[in-house]
Amino acid sequence: MTGWARTRDTGEQAAVAALIEEGDVLAREDVRHLLVVEDGDVAVCDWPRFEAQYRTGLVLDVGERAFLDLVVAIGFPRLVPLWQVENLGDRRLAVILRALARLAGSETVAVGVRS
């Protein structure tokens, strides 16, 4: 998936990096089954299919749903309620902030998280 993302636009690159960095959501088989499609030897993200189905097709807690709402908005731009950040927790918030920095073109932004 990372090889494919390198050939995509900045938003998709940032979204894939966020999914990989956060790790927990992408580790779920049901999420991967809905999001990741094999295209020959390459794994790609099917953002339109995922965006259309993940809210009703997956059982998500509030933090997972908020994280995915924001990641999808980065990778597959659409309107997203920014109040979702309230449900992220510090670790996922830091991941989203780094993804937004990547979207803005920064590869060197480090976002610290206070406990």
CSV table of N, CA and C in Angstrom, one decimal:
chain,number,residue,atom,x,y,z
A,1,MET,N,0.8,-1.2,0.0
A,1,MET,CA,0.0,0.0,0.0
A,1,MET,C,0.9,1.3,0.0
A,2,THR,N,2.0,1.2,0.7
A,2,THR,CA,2.9,2.4,0.7
A,2,THR,C,3.5,2.7,-0.7
A,3,GLY,N,3.8,1.7,-1.4
A,3,GLY,CA,4.3,1.9,-2.8
A,3,GLY,C,3.3,2.5,-3.7
A,4,TRP,N,2.1,2.1,-3.6
A,4,TRP,CA,1.0,2.7,-4.3
A,4,TRP,C,0.8,4.2,-3.9
A,5,ALA,N,0.8,4.4,-2.6
A,5,ALA,CA,0.5,5.8,-2.1
A,5,ALA,C,1.6,6.8,-2.6
A,6,ARG,N,2.8,6.3,-2.8
A,6,ARG,CA,3.9,7.2,-3.3
A,6,ARG,C,3.5,7.8,-4.6
A,7,THR,N,2.7,7.1,-5.4
A,7,THR,CA,2.3,7.6,-6.7
A,7,THR,C,1.1,8.4,-6.8
A,8,ARG,N,0.5,8.6,-5.6
A,8,ARG,CA,-0.8,9.3,-5.5
A,8,ARG,C,-0.6,10.7,-5.0
A,9,ASP,N,-1.7,11.4,-4.9
A,9,ASP,CA,-1.6,12.8,-4.5
A,9,ASP,C,-1.3,12.9,-3.0
A,10,THR,N,-1.0,14.1,-2.6
A,10,THR,CA,-0.5,14.4,-1.2
A,10,THR,C,-1.6,13.9,-0.2
A,11,GLY,N,-2.8,14.1,-0.5
A,11,GLY,CA,-3.9,13.7,0.5
A,11,GLY,C,-3.9,12.2,0.7
A,12,GLU,N,-3.8,11.5,-0.4
A,12,GLU,CA,-3.8,10.0,-0.2
A,12,GLU,C,-2.6,9.5,0.5
A,13,GLN,N,-1.4,10.1,0.2
A,13,GLN,CA,-0.2,9.8,0.8
A,13,GLN,C,-0.3,10.0,2.3
A,14,ALA,N,-0.9,11.2,2.7
A,14,ALA,CA,-1.0,11.5,4.1
A,14,ALA,C,-2.0,10.6,4.8
A,15,ALA,N,-3.1,10.2,4.2
A,15,ALA,CA,-4.1,9.3,4.8
A,15,ALA,C,-3.5,7.9,5.0
A,16,VAL,N,-2.8,7.4,4.0
A,16,VAL,CA,-2.2,6.1,4.1
A,16,VAL,C,-1.1,6.1,5.3
A,17,ALA,N,-0.3,7.2,5.3
A,17,ALA,CA,0.7,7.3,6.4
A,17,ALA,C,0.0,7.3,7.7
A,18,ALA,N,-1.1,8.0,7.9
A,18,ALA,CA,-1.9,8.1,9.1
A,18,ALA,C,-2.4,6.7,9.5
A,19,LEU,N,-3.0,6.0,8.6
A,19,LEU,CA,-3.5,4.7,8.9
A,19,LEU,C,-2.4,3.7,9.4
A,20,ILE,N,-1.2,3.8,8.7
A,20,ILE,CA,-0.1,2.9,9.1
A,20,ILE,C,0.4,3.3,10.4
A,21,GLU,N,0.6,4.7,10.6
A,21,GLU,CA,1.1,5.1,11.9
A,21,GLU,C,0.2,4.8,13.1
A,22,GLU,N,-1.1,5.0,12.9
A,22,GLU,CA,-2.0,4.7,14.0
A,22,GLU,C,-2.0,3.2,14.3
A,23,GLY,N,-2.0,2.4,13.2
A,23,GLY,CA,-1.9,0.9,13.3
A,23,GLY,C,-3.1,0.1,13.8
A,24,ASP,N,-3.8,0.5,14.8
A,24,ASP,CA,-4.9,-0.3,15.4
A,24,ASP,C,-6.0,-0.5,14.4
A,25,VAL,N,-6.5,0.6,13.7
A,25,VAL,CA,-7.6,0.5,12.8
A,25,VAL,C,-7.3,-0.3,11.6
A,26,LEU,N,-6.1,-0.1,11.0
A,26,LEU,CA,-5.7,-0.9,9.8
A,26,LEU,C,-5.4,-2.3,10.2
A,27,ALA,N,-5.2,-2.6,11.4
A,27,ALA,CA,-4.9,-4.0,11.8
A,27,ALA,C,-6.2,-4.8,11.8
A,28,ARG,N,-7.3,-4.2,11.8
A,28,ARG,CA,-8.6,-4.9,11.8
A,28,ARG,C,-8.9,-5.5,10.4
A,29,GLU,N,-9.2,-6.7,10.4
A,29,GLU,CA,-9.5,-7.4,9.1
A,29,GLU,C,-10.7,-6.8,8.4
A,30,ASP,N,-11.7,-6.5,9.1
A,30,ASP,CA,-12.9,-5.9,8.5
A,30,ASP,C,-12.6,-4.6,7.8
A,31,VAL,N,-11.7,-3.8,8.4
A,31,VAL,CA,-11.4,-2.5,7.8
A,31,VAL,C,-10.5,-2.7,6.6
A,32,ARG,N,-9.5,-3.6,6.7
A,32,ARG,CA,-8.7,-3.9,5.5
A,32,ARG,C,-9.5,-4.4,4.4
A,33,HIS,N,-10.4,-5.3,4.7
A,33,HIS,CA,-11.3,-6.0,3.7
A,33,HIS,C,-12.1,-4.9,2.9
A,34,LEU,N,-12.6,-3.9,3.6
A,34,LEU,CA,-13.4,-2.9,3.0
A,34,LEU,C,-12.6,-1.8,2.3
A,35,LEU,N,-11.4,-1.5,2.8
A,35,LEU,CA,-10.5,-0.4,2.2
A,35,LEU,C,-9.5,-0.9,1.2
A,36,VAL,N,-8.8,-2.0,1.4
A,36,VAL,CA,-7.7,-2.4,0.6
A,36,VAL,C,-8.1,-3.3,-0.5
A,37,VAL,N,-7.7,-3.0,-1.7
A,37,VAL,CA,-8.0,-3.9,-2.8
A,37,VAL,C,-6.7,-4.2,-3.5
A,38,GLU,N,-6.6,-5.5,-3.9
A,38,GLU,CA,-5.4,-6.0,-4.6
A,38,GLU,C,-5.6,-5.6,-6.1
A,39,ASP,N,-4.6,-4.9,-6.6
A,39,ASP,CA,-4.6,-4.6,-8.0
A,39,ASP,C,-3.3,-5.2,-8.6
A,40,GLY,N,-3.4,-6.4,-9.0
A,40,GLY,CA,-2.2,-7.1,-9.5
A,40,GLY,C,-1.4,-7.4,-8.2
A,41,ASP,N,-0.1,-7.0,-8.3
A,41,ASP,CA,0.8,-7.2,-7.1
A,41,ASP,C,0.8,-6.0,-6.2
A,42,VAL,N,-0.1,-5.0,-6.4
A,42,VAL,CA,-0.1,-3.8,-5.5
A,42,VAL,C,-1.4,-3.7,-4.7
A,43,ALA,N,-1.3,-3.4,-3.5
A,43,ALA,CA,-2.5,-3.1,-2.6
A,43,ALA,C,-2.8,-1.6,-2.7
A,44,VAL,N,-4.1,-1.3,-3.1
A,44,VAL,CA,-4.5,0.1,-3.2
A,44,VAL,C,-5.7,0.3,-2.3
A,45,CYS,N,-5.9,1.6,-2.0
A,45,CYS,CA,-7.1,2.0,-1.2
A,45,CYS,C,-8.2,2.4,-2.1
A,46,ASP,N,-9.3,1.8,-1.9
A,46,ASP,CA,-10.6,2.1,-2.6
A,46,ASP,C,-11.4,3.1,-1.8
A,47,TRP,N,-10.9,4.3,-1.8
A,47,TRP,CA,-11.6,5.4,-1.0
A,47,TRP,C,-13.1,5.5,-1.2
A,48,PRO,N,-13.5,5.6,-2.5
A,48,PRO,CA,-15.0,5.7,-2.7
A,48,PRO,C,-15.8,4.6,-2.1
A,49,ARG,N,-15.4,3.4,-2.3
A,49,ARG,CA,-16.1,2.2,-1.7
A,49,ARG,C,-16.1,2.3,-0.2
A,50,PHE,N,-14.9,2.6,0.4
A,50,PHE,CA,-14.8,2.6,1.8
A,50,PHE,C,-15.6,3.7,2.4
A,51,GLU,N,-15.6,4.9,1.8
A,51,GLU,CA,-16.3,6.0,2.3
A,51,GLU,C,-17.8,5.8,2.2
A,52,ALA,N,-18.3,5.1,1.2
A,52,ALA,CA,-19.7,4.8,1.1
A,52,ALA,C,-20.2,3.7,2.0
A,53,GLN,N,-19.3,2.9,2.6
A,53,GLN,CA,-19.8,1.7,3.4
A,53,GLN,C,-19.3,1.6,4.8
A,54,TYR,N,-18.2,2.3,5.2
A,54,TYR,CA,-17.6,2.0,6.5
A,54,TYR,C,-18.5,2.4,7.7
A,55,ARG,N,-19.3,3.5,7.5
A,55,ARG,CA,-20.2,3.9,8.6
A,55,ARG,C,-21.3,2.9,9.0
A,56,THR,N,-21.8,2.2,8.0
A,56,THR,CA,-22.8,1.2,8.2
A,56,THR,C,-22.3,-0.2,8.2
A,57,GLY,N,-21.1,-0.5,7.6
A,57,GLY,CA,-20.6,-1.8,7.4
A,57,GLY,C,-19.6,-2.2,8.5
A,58,LEU,N,-19.2,-1.3,9.4
A,58,LEU,CA,-18.2,-1.7,10.4
A,58,LEU,C,-18.8,-1.3,11.8
A,59,VAL,N,-18.5,-2.1,12.8
A,59,VAL,CA,-18.8,-1.7,14.1
A,59,VAL,C,-17.6,-1.0,14.7
A,60,LEU,N,-17.7,0.3,14.9
A,60,LEU,CA,-16.6,1.2,15.4
A,60,LEU,C,-17.0,1.9,16.7
A,61,ASP,N,-15.9,2.0,17.5
A,61,ASP,CA,-16.2,2.9,18.7
A,61,ASP,C,-16.1,4.3,18.3
A,62,VAL,N,-16.4,5.2,19.2
A,62,VAL,CA,-16.4,6.6,18.9
A,62,VAL,C,-15.0,7.1,18.4
A,63,GLY,N,-14.0,6.7,19.0
A,63,GLY,CA,-12.6,7.1,18.6
A,63,GLY,C,-12.2,6.6,17.2
A,64,GLU,N,-12.6,5.3,16.9
A,64,GLU,CA,-12.3,4.8,15.6
A,64,GLU,C,-13.1,5.5,14.5
A,65,ARG,N,-14.3,5.7,14.8
A,65,ARG,CA,-15.2,6.4,13.8
A,65,ARG,C,-14.6,7.8,13.5
A,66,ALA,N,-14.3,8.5,14.6
A,66,ALA,CA,-13.7,9.9,14.4
A,66,ALA,C,-12.5,9.9,13.6
A,67,PHE,N,-11.6,8.9,14.0
A,67,PHE,CA,-10.3,8.8,13.3
A,67,PHE,C,-10.5,8.5,11.8
A,68,LEU,N,-11.4,7.5,11.5
A,68,LEU,CA,-11.6,7.2,10.1
A,68,LEU,C,-12.3,8.3,9.3
A,69,ASP,N,-13.3,9.0,10.0
A,69,ASP,CA,-13.9,10.2,9.3
A,69,ASP,C,-12.8,11.2,8.9
A,70,LEU,N,-11.9,11.5,9.7
A,70,LEU,CA,-10.9,12.4,9.4
A,70,LEU,C,-9.9,11.9,8.4
A,71,VAL,N,-9.5,10.6,8.5
A,71,VAL,CA,-8.5,10.0,7.5
A,71,VAL,C,-9.2,10.0,6.1
A,72,VAL,N,-10.4,9.6,6.1
A,72,VAL,CA,-11.1,9.6,4.8
A,72,VAL,C,-11.2,11.0,4.2
A,73,ALA,N,-11.5,12.0,5.0
A,73,ALA,CA,-11.5,13.3,4.5
A,73,ALA,C,-10.2,13.8,4.0
A,74,ILE,N,-9.1,13.3,4.5
A,74,ILE,CA,-7.8,13.6,4.0
A,74,ILE,C,-7.5,12.9,2.7
A,75,GLY,N,-7.8,11.6,2.6
A,75,GLY,CA,-7.5,10.8,1.5
A,75,GLY,C,-8.5,10.9,0.3
A,76,PHE,N,-9.7,11.2,0.7
A,76,PHE,CA,-10.8,11.3,-0.3
A,76,PHE,C,-11.6,12.6,0.1
A,77,PRO,N,-11.1,13.7,-0.2
A,77,PRO,CA,-11.7,15.0,0.3
A,77,PRO,C,-13.2,15.1,0.2
A,78,ARG,N,-13.8,15.5,1.3
A,78,ARG,CA,-15.2,15.8,1.4
A,78,ARG,C,-15.4,16.7,2.6
A,79,LEU,N,-16.6,17.1,2.8
A,79,LEU,CA,-16.9,17.8,4.1
A,79,LEU,C,-16.8,16.9,5.3
A,80,VAL,N,-16.2,17.3,6.3
A,80,VAL,CA,-16.1,16.5,7.5
A,80,VAL,C,-16.3,17.4,8.7
A,81,PRO,N,-17.1,17.0,9.7
A,81,PRO,CA,-17.3,17.8,10.9
A,81,PRO,C,-16.0,17.8,11.8
A,82,LEU,N,-15.4,18.9,11.9
A,82,LEU,CA,-14.1,19.0,12.7
A,82,LEU,C,-14.3,18.7,14.1
A,83,TRP,N,-15.5,18.8,14.7
A,83,TRP,CA,-15.7,18.5,16.1
A,83,TRP,C,-15.3,17.0,16.4
A,84,GLN,N,-15.2,16.2,15.4
A,84,GLN,CA,-14.8,14.8,15.6
A,84,GLN,C,-13.4,14.7,16.3
A,85,VAL,N,-12.6,15.8,16.3
A,85,VAL,CA,-11.3,15.7,17.0
A,85,VAL,C,-11.6,15.5,18.5
A,86,GLU,N,-12.7,15.9,19.0
A,86,GLU,CA,-13.0,15.7,20.4
A,86,GLU,C,-13.0,14.2,20.8
A,87,ASN,N,-13.2,13.4,19.9
A,87,ASN,CA,-13.3,11.9,20.2
A,87,ASN,C,-12.1,11.1,19.9
A,88,LEU,N,-11.0,11.8,19.5
A,88,LEU,CA,-9.8,11.1,19.1
A,88,LEU,C,-8.9,10.6,20.2
A,89,GLY,N,-8.7,11.4,21.3
A,89,GLY,CA,-7.7,11.1,22.3
A,89,GLY,C,-6.4,11.6,21.8
A,90,ASP,N,-5.4,11.7,22.6
A,90,ASP,CA,-4.1,12.3,22.3
A,90,ASP,C,-3.3,11.6,21.2
A,91,ARG,N,-3.3,10.3,21.3
A,91,ARG,CA,-2.5,9.6,20.3
A,91,ARG,C,-3.0,9.7,18.9
A,92,ARG,N,-4.3,9.5,18.7
A,92,ARG,CA,-4.9,9.7,17.3
A,92,ARG,C,-4.9,11.1,16.9
A,93,LEU,N,-5.1,12.1,17.8
A,93,LEU,CA,-5.0,13.5,17.4
A,93,LEU,C,-3.7,13.8,16.9
A,94,ALA,N,-2.6,13.3,17.5
A,94,ALA,CA,-1.3,13.6,17.0
A,94,ALA,C,-1.1,13.0,15.6
A,95,VAL,N,-1.6,11.8,15.4
A,95,VAL,CA,-1.5,11.2,14.0
A,95,VAL,C,-2.2,12.0,13.0
A,96,ILE,N,-3.4,12.5,13.3
A,96,ILE,CA,-4.2,13.3,12.4
A,96,ILE,C,-3.5,14.7,12.1
A,97,LEU,N,-2.9,15.3,13.2
A,97,LEU,CA,-2.2,16.5,13.0
A,97,LEU,C,-1.0,16.3,12.1
A,98,ARG,N,-0.3,15.2,12.2
A,98,ARG,CA,0.9,14.9,11.3
A,98,ARG,C,0.4,14.7,9.9
A,99,ALA,N,-0.8,14.0,9.7
A,99,ALA,CA,-1.3,13.8,8.4
A,99,ALA,C,-1.7,15.1,7.7
A,100,LEU,N,-2.3,16.0,8.5
A,100,LEU,CA,-2.6,17.4,8.0
A,100,LEU,C,-1.4,18.2,7.6
A,101,ALA,N,-0.3,18.0,8.4
A,101,ALA,CA,0.9,18.7,8.1
A,101,ALA,C,1.5,18.1,6.8
A,102,ARG,N,1.4,16.8,6.6
A,102,ARG,CA,1.8,16.2,5.3
A,102,ARG,C,1.0,16.7,4.1
A,103,LEU,N,-0.3,16.9,4.4
A,103,LEU,CA,-1.2,17.4,3.3
A,103,LEU,C,-0.8,18.8,3.0
A,104,ALA,N,-0.3,19.5,3.9
A,104,ALA,CA,0.1,20.9,3.7
A,104,ALA,C,1.5,21.0,3.0
A,105,GLY,N,2.1,19.8,2.8
A,105,GLY,CA,3.4,19.8,2.2
A,105,GLY,C,4.6,19.7,3.1
A,106,SER,N,4.4,19.5,4.4
A,106,SER,CA,5.5,19.4,5.3
A,106,SER,C,5.8,18.0,5.6
A,107,GLU,N,7.0,17.6,5.5
A,107,GLU,CA,7.5,16.3,5.8
A,107,GLU,C,8.3,16.3,7.1
A,108,THR,N,8.5,17.4,7.7
A,108,THR,CA,9.3,17.5,8.9
A,108,THR,C,8.6,17.9,10.1
A,109,VAL,N,7.3,18.2,10.1
A,109,VAL,CA,6.6,18.6,11.2
A,109,VAL,C,6.5,17.4,12.2
A,110,ALA,N,6.9,17.7,13.4
A,110,ALA,CA,6.7,16.7,14.5
A,110,ALA,C,5.7,17.3,15.5
A,111,VAL,N,4.8,16.5,15.8
A,111,VAL,CA,3.7,16.9,16.8
A,111,VAL,C,3.9,16.1,18.1
A,112,GLY,N,4.2,16.8,19.1
A,112,GLY,CA,4.4,16.2,20.4
A,112,GLY,C,3.0,16.0,21.1
A,113,VAL,N,2.9,14.9,21.9
A,113,VAL,CA,1.7,14.6,22.6
A,113,VAL,C,2.0,14.6,24.1
A,114,ARG,N,1.3,15.4,24.9
A,114,ARG,CA,1.5,15.5,26.3
A,114,ARG,C,0.5,14.5,26.9
A,115,SER,N,1.0,13.8,27.9
A,115,SER,CA,0.1,12.9,28.6
A,115,SER,C,-0.8,13.6,29.6
